[in-house]
């Protein structure tokens, strides 16, 4: 069972639930999210290691229900109990790497298009296409083809 979507939700749960969080408190939210994602990843890895997958799936279901209930209650600093987070290696959120790569690619495309002998309209189209391709490559695990079409049309079905 792939839990990457759960990880995405946990990483952003505190941002979605609380619009603005002061700096010191923000560290607590990020640390807790990293611990919860670490617990989810540990369970996901156990699917392939443990002989009794039934027990792993029961524990996974319990964990996911707990996270869901706590999120619905607004308890984003207590998505899991301390016993569930015991001996968990915190996960590292590397979203900033994707954003930097996307920025560098877009900047490079804009510079290359500006130095080329294309018209302004042609340069704009080249930068847009390069940006869309880079975005698809970097975020392919988060986008469905329907989402991509919606973005290109400026619409949303959600």
PDB file of C-alpha atoms in Angstrom:
ATOM      1  CA  UNK A   1       0.000   0.000   0.000  1.00  0.00           C
ATOM      2  CA  UNK A   2       1.431   3.349  -1.048  1.00  0.00           C
ATOM      3  CA  UNK A   3       1.089   6.018   1.623  1.00  0.00           C
ATOM      4  CA  UNK A   4       2.694   8.933  -0.225  1.00  0.00           C
ATOM      5  CA  UNK A   5      -0.605  10.833  -0.312  1.00  0.00           C
ATOM      6  CA  UNK A   6      -0.887  10.458   3.466  1.00  0.00           C
ATOM      7  CA  UNK A   7       2.615  11.905   3.806  1.00  0.00           C
ATOM      8  CA  UNK A   8       1.646  14.942   1.718  1.00  0.00           C
ATOM      9  CA  UNK A   9      -1.408  15.577   3.871  1.00  0.00           C
ATOM     10  CA  UNK A  10       0.543  15.234   7.122  1.00  0.00           C
ATOM     11  CA  UNK A  11       3.302  17.600   5.932  1.00  0.00           C
ATOM     12  CA  UNK A  12       0.737  20.313   5.179  1.00  0.00           C
ATOM     13  CA  UNK A  13      -1.857  19.562   7.887  1.00  0.00           C
ATOM     14  CA  UNK A  14      -0.765  22.309  10.254  1.00  0.00           C
ATOM     15  CA  UNK A  15      -0.537  24.866   7.432  1.00  0.00           C
ATOM     16  CA  UNK A  16      -4.024  24.050   6.205  1.00  0.00           C
ATOM     17  CA  UNK A  17      -5.576  23.913   9.665  1.00  0.00           C
ATOM     18  CA  UNK A  18      -3.911  27.042  11.075  1.00  0.00           C
ATOM     19  CA  UNK A  19      -3.517  29.973   8.726  1.00  0.00           C
ATOM     20  CA  UNK A  20      -0.690  31.713  10.570  1.00  0.00           C
ATOM     21  CA  UNK A  21       1.616  30.166  13.144  1.00  0.00           C
ATOM     22  CA  UNK A  22       4.325  32.119  15.027  1.00  0.00           C
ATOM     23  CA  UNK A  23       7.966  31.080  14.421  1.00  0.00           C
ATOM     24  CA  UNK A  24       8.724  29.049  17.578  1.00  0.00           C
ATOM     25  CA  UNK A  25       5.429  27.199  17.307  1.00  0.00           C
ATOM     26  CA  UNK A  26       6.051  26.517  13.611  1.00  0.00           C
ATOM     27  CA  UNK A  27       9.140  24.448  14.560  1.00  0.00           C
ATOM     28  CA  UNK A  28       6.989  22.277  16.817  1.00  0.00           C
ATOM     29  CA  UNK A  29       4.482  21.668  14.026  1.00  0.00           C
ATOM     30  CA  UNK A  30       7.225  20.783  11.532  1.00  0.00           C
ATOM     31  CA  UNK A  31       8.927  18.437  13.998  1.00  0.00           C
ATOM     32  CA  UNK A  32       5.676  16.676  14.809  1.00  0.00           C
ATOM     33  CA  UNK A  33       4.833  16.326  11.117  1.00  0.00           C
ATOM     34  CA  UNK A  34       8.313  14.861  10.491  1.00  0.00           C
ATOM     35  CA  UNK A  35       7.809  12.370  13.322  1.00  0.00           C
ATOM     36  CA  UNK A  36       4.361  11.342  12.059  1.00  0.00           C
ATOM     37  CA  UNK A  37       5.623  10.914   8.493  1.00  0.00           C
ATOM     38  CA  UNK A  38       8.518   8.868   9.896  1.00  0.00           C
ATOM     39  CA  UNK A  39       6.020   6.585  11.669  1.00  0.00           C
ATOM     40  CA  UNK A  40       3.977   6.233   8.469  1.00  0.00           C
ATOM     41  CA  UNK A  41       7.112   5.379   6.467  1.00  0.00           C
ATOM     42  CA  UNK A  42       8.185   2.831   9.065  1.00  0.00           C
ATOM     43  CA  UNK A  43       4.829   1.090   8.767  1.00  0.00           C
ATOM     44  CA  UNK A  44       4.968   1.256   4.985  1.00  0.00           C
ATOM     45  CA  UNK A  45       8.379  -0.422   5.031  1.00  0.00           C
ATOM     46  CA  UNK A  46       7.132  -3.144   7.379  1.00  0.00           C
ATOM     47  CA  UNK A  47       4.716  -4.314   4.667  1.00  0.00           C
ATOM     48  CA  UNK A  48       7.677  -5.784   2.809  1.00  0.00           C
ATOM     49  CA  UNK A  49       9.608  -6.996   5.857  1.00  0.00           C
ATOM     50  CA  UNK A  50       7.152  -8.599   8.289  1.00  0.00           C
ATOM     51  CA  UNK A  51       5.845 -12.081   7.640  1.00  0.00           C
ATOM     52  CA  UNK A  52       2.449 -11.268   9.189  1.00  0.00           C
ATOM     53  CA  UNK A  53       1.159  -8.590   6.810  1.00  0.00           C
ATOM     54  CA  UNK A  54      -2.318  -8.856   8.324  1.00  0.00           C
ATOM     55  CA  UNK A  55      -1.024  -7.445  11.592  1.00  0.00           C
ATOM     56  CA  UNK A  56       0.843  -4.693   9.745  1.00  0.00           C
ATOM     57  CA  UNK A  57      -2.320  -3.679   7.871  1.00  0.00           C
ATOM     58  CA  UNK A  58      -4.321  -3.645  11.110  1.00  0.00           C
ATOM     59  CA  UNK A  59      -1.722  -1.407  12.735  1.00  0.00           C
ATOM     60  CA  UNK A  60      -1.645   0.777   9.627  1.00  0.00           C
ATOM     61  CA  UNK A  61      -5.428   1.135   9.697  1.00  0.00           C
ATOM     62  CA  UNK A  62      -5.335   2.072  13.389  1.00  0.00           C
ATOM     63  CA  UNK A  63      -2.609   4.632  12.751  1.00  0.00           C
ATOM     64  CA  UNK A  64      -4.432   6.208   9.801  1.00  0.00           C
ATOM     65  CA  UNK A  65      -7.729   6.378  11.682  1.00  0.00           C
ATOM     66  CA  UNK A  66      -5.980   8.062  14.615  1.00  0.00           C
ATOM     67  CA  UNK A  67      -4.351  10.625  12.327  1.00  0.00           C
ATOM     68  CA  UNK A  68      -7.675  11.298  10.602  1.00  0.00           C
ATOM     69  CA  UNK A  69      -9.624  11.708  13.848  1.00  0.00           C
ATOM     70  CA  UNK A  70      -7.038  13.992  15.408  1.00  0.00           C
ATOM     71  CA  UNK A  71      -6.848  16.131  12.289  1.00  0.00           C
ATOM     72  CA  UNK A  72     -10.640  16.447  12.210  1.00  0.00           C
ATOM     73  CA  UNK A  73     -10.523  17.545  15.854  1.00  0.00           C
ATOM     74  CA  UNK A  74      -7.885  20.159  15.023  1.00  0.00           C
ATOM     75  CA  UNK A  75      -5.180  18.451  17.080  1.00  0.00           C
ATOM     76  CA  UNK A  76      -2.386  18.939  14.561  1.00  0.00           C
ATOM     77  CA  UNK A  77       0.293  18.789  17.269  1.00  0.00           C
ATOM     78  CA  UNK A  78      -1.026  15.442  18.492  1.00  0.00           C
ATOM     79  CA  UNK A  79      -1.787  13.507  15.303  1.00  0.00           C
ATOM     80  CA  UNK A  80      -0.293  10.429  16.976  1.00  0.00           C
ATOM     81  CA  UNK A  81       0.376   9.429  20.571  1.00  0.00           C
ATOM     82  CA  UNK A  82       3.949   9.509  21.906  1.00  0.00           C
ATOM     83  CA  UNK A  83       3.976   5.685  22.062  1.00  0.00           C
ATOM     84  CA  UNK A  84       3.332   5.576  18.295  1.00  0.00           C
ATOM     85  CA  UNK A  85       6.250   7.942  17.731  1.00  0.00           C
ATOM     86  CA  UNK A  86       8.683   6.073  19.967  1.00  0.00           C
ATOM     87  CA  UNK A  87      11.950   5.138  18.207  1.00  0.00           C
ATOM     88  CA  UNK A  88      10.823   6.790  14.965  1.00  0.00           C
ATOM     89  CA  UNK A  89      13.368   8.405  12.681  1.00  0.00           C
ATOM     90  CA  UNK A  90      11.917  11.797  11.703  1.00  0.00           C
ATOM     91  CA  UNK A  91      11.391  12.226   7.982  1.00  0.00           C
ATOM     92  CA  UNK A  92      12.960  15.100   6.084  1.00  0.00           C
ATOM     93  CA  UNK A  93      10.791  17.306   3.892  1.00  0.00           C
ATOM     94  CA  UNK A  94      12.665  18.019   0.691  1.00  0.00           C
ATOM     95  CA  UNK A  95       9.984  20.096  -1.040  1.00  0.00           C
ATOM     96  CA  UNK A  96      12.359  23.044  -1.187  1.00  0.00           C
ATOM     97  CA  UNK A  97      14.668  21.050  -3.474  1.00  0.00           C
ATOM     98  CA  UNK A  98      11.883  20.646  -6.034  1.00  0.00           C
ATOM     99  CA  UNK A  99      11.090  24.338  -5.878  1.00  0.00           C
ATOM    100  CA  UNK A 100      14.731  25.324  -6.373  1.00  0.00           C
ATOM    101  CA  UNK A 101      15.095  22.942  -9.319  1.00  0.00           C
ATOM    102  CA  UNK A 102      11.923  24.322 -10.889  1.00  0.00           C
ATOM    103  CA  UNK A 103      13.148  27.898 -10.379  1.00  0.00           C
ATOM    104  CA  UNK A 104      16.554  27.157 -11.895  1.00  0.00           C
ATOM    105  CA  UNK A 105      15.007  25.413 -14.910  1.00  0.00           C
ATOM    106  CA  UNK A 106      12.548  28.265 -15.486  1.00  0.00           C
ATOM    107  CA  UNK A 107      15.273  30.890 -15.108  1.00  0.00           C
ATOM    108  CA  UNK A 108      17.545  28.974 -17.467  1.00  0.00           C
ATOM    109  CA  UNK A 109      14.761  28.650 -20.023  1.00  0.00           C
ATOM    110  CA  UNK A 110      13.998  32.367 -19.782  1.00  0.00           C
ATOM    111  CA  UNK A 111      17.659  33.311 -20.241  1.00  0.00           C
ATOM    112  CA  UNK A 112      18.109  30.896 -23.145  1.00  0.00           C
ATOM    113  CA  UNK A 113      14.928  32.124 -24.825  1.00  0.00           C
ATOM    114  CA  UNK A 114      16.015  35.739 -24.335  1.00  0.00           C
ATOM    115  CA  UNK A 115      19.410  35.083 -25.906  1.00  0.00           C
ATOM    116  CA  UNK A 116      17.891  33.249 -28.857  1.00  0.00           C
ATOM    117  CA  UNK A 117      16.725  35.037 -31.962  1.00  0.00           C
ATOM    118  CA  UNK A 118      13.084  34.137 -31.384  1.00  0.00           C
ATOM    119  CA  UNK A 119      10.348  36.715 -31.175  1.00  0.00           C
ATOM    120  CA  UNK A 120       8.987  37.700 -27.767  1.00  0.00           C
ATOM    121  CA  UNK A 121       5.897  35.549 -28.338  1.00  0.00           C
ATOM    122  CA  UNK A 122       8.041  32.559 -29.321  1.00  0.00           C
ATOM    123  CA  UNK A 123      10.288  33.009 -26.283  1.00  0.00           C
ATOM    124  CA  UNK A 124       7.255  33.150 -24.003  1.00  0.00           C
ATOM    125  CA  UNK A 125       5.900  29.922 -25.468  1.00  0.00           C
ATOM    126  CA  UNK A 126       9.256  28.154 -25.072  1.00  0.00           C
ATOM    127  CA  UNK A 127       9.523  29.204 -21.422  1.00  0.00           C
ATOM    128  CA  UNK A 128       5.936  28.086 -20.772  1.00  0.00           C
ATOM    129  CA  UNK A 129       6.471  24.675 -22.351  1.00  0.00           C
ATOM    130  CA  UNK A 130       9.793  24.108 -20.542  1.00  0.00           C
ATOM    131  CA  UNK A 131       8.157  25.154 -17.261  1.00  0.00           C
ATOM    132  CA  UNK A 132       5.199  22.827 -17.794  1.00  0.00           C
ATOM    133  CA  UNK A 133       7.461  19.878 -18.639  1.00  0.00           C
ATOM    134  CA  UNK A 134       9.707  20.562 -15.630  1.00  0.00           C
ATOM    135  CA  UNK A 135       6.658  20.851 -13.389  1.00  0.00           C
ATOM    136  CA  UNK A 136       5.266  17.556 -14.668  1.00  0.00           C
ATOM    137  CA  UNK A 137       8.589  15.788 -14.127  1.00  0.00           C
ATOM    138  CA  UNK A 138       9.053  17.163 -10.614  1.00  0.00           C
ATOM    139  CA  UNK A 139       5.474  16.716  -9.433  1.00  0.00           C
ATOM    140  CA  UNK A 140       4.318  13.691 -11.426  1.00  0.00           C
ATOM    141  CA  UNK A 141       3.525  11.739  -8.271  1.00  0.00           C
ATOM    142  CA  UNK A 142       1.066  14.444  -7.196  1.00  0.00           C
ATOM    143  CA  UNK A 143      -0.665  15.176 -10.462  1.00  0.00           C
ATOM    144  CA  UNK A 144      -3.094  13.216 -12.563  1.00  0.00           C
ATOM    145  CA  UNK A 145      -3.479  13.904 -16.288  1.00  0.00           C
ATOM    146  CA  UNK A 146      -6.849  15.506 -15.549  1.00  0.00           C
ATOM    147  CA  UNK A 147      -5.193  17.918 -13.111  1.00  0.00           C
ATOM    148  CA  UNK A 148      -2.668  18.922 -15.753  1.00  0.00           C
ATOM    149  CA  UNK A 149      -5.420  19.638 -18.262  1.00  0.00           C
ATOM    150  CA  UNK A 150      -7.278  21.659 -15.649  1.00  0.00           C
ATOM    151  CA  UNK A 151      -4.189  23.751 -14.943  1.00  0.00           C
ATOM    152  CA  UNK A 152      -3.652  24.399 -18.638  1.00  0.00           C
ATOM    153  CA  UNK A 153      -7.300  25.424 -19.060  1.00  0.00           C
ATOM    154  CA  UNK A 154      -7.319  27.468 -15.858  1.00  0.00           C
ATOM    155  CA  UNK A 155     -10.102  25.348 -14.390  1.00  0.00           C
ATOM    156  CA  UNK A 156     -10.538  23.072 -11.422  1.00  0.00           C
ATOM    157  CA  UNK A 157     -12.822  20.062 -11.009  1.00  0.00           C
ATOM    158  CA  UNK A 158     -12.113  19.744  -7.309  1.00  0.00           C
TER     159      UNK A 158
END
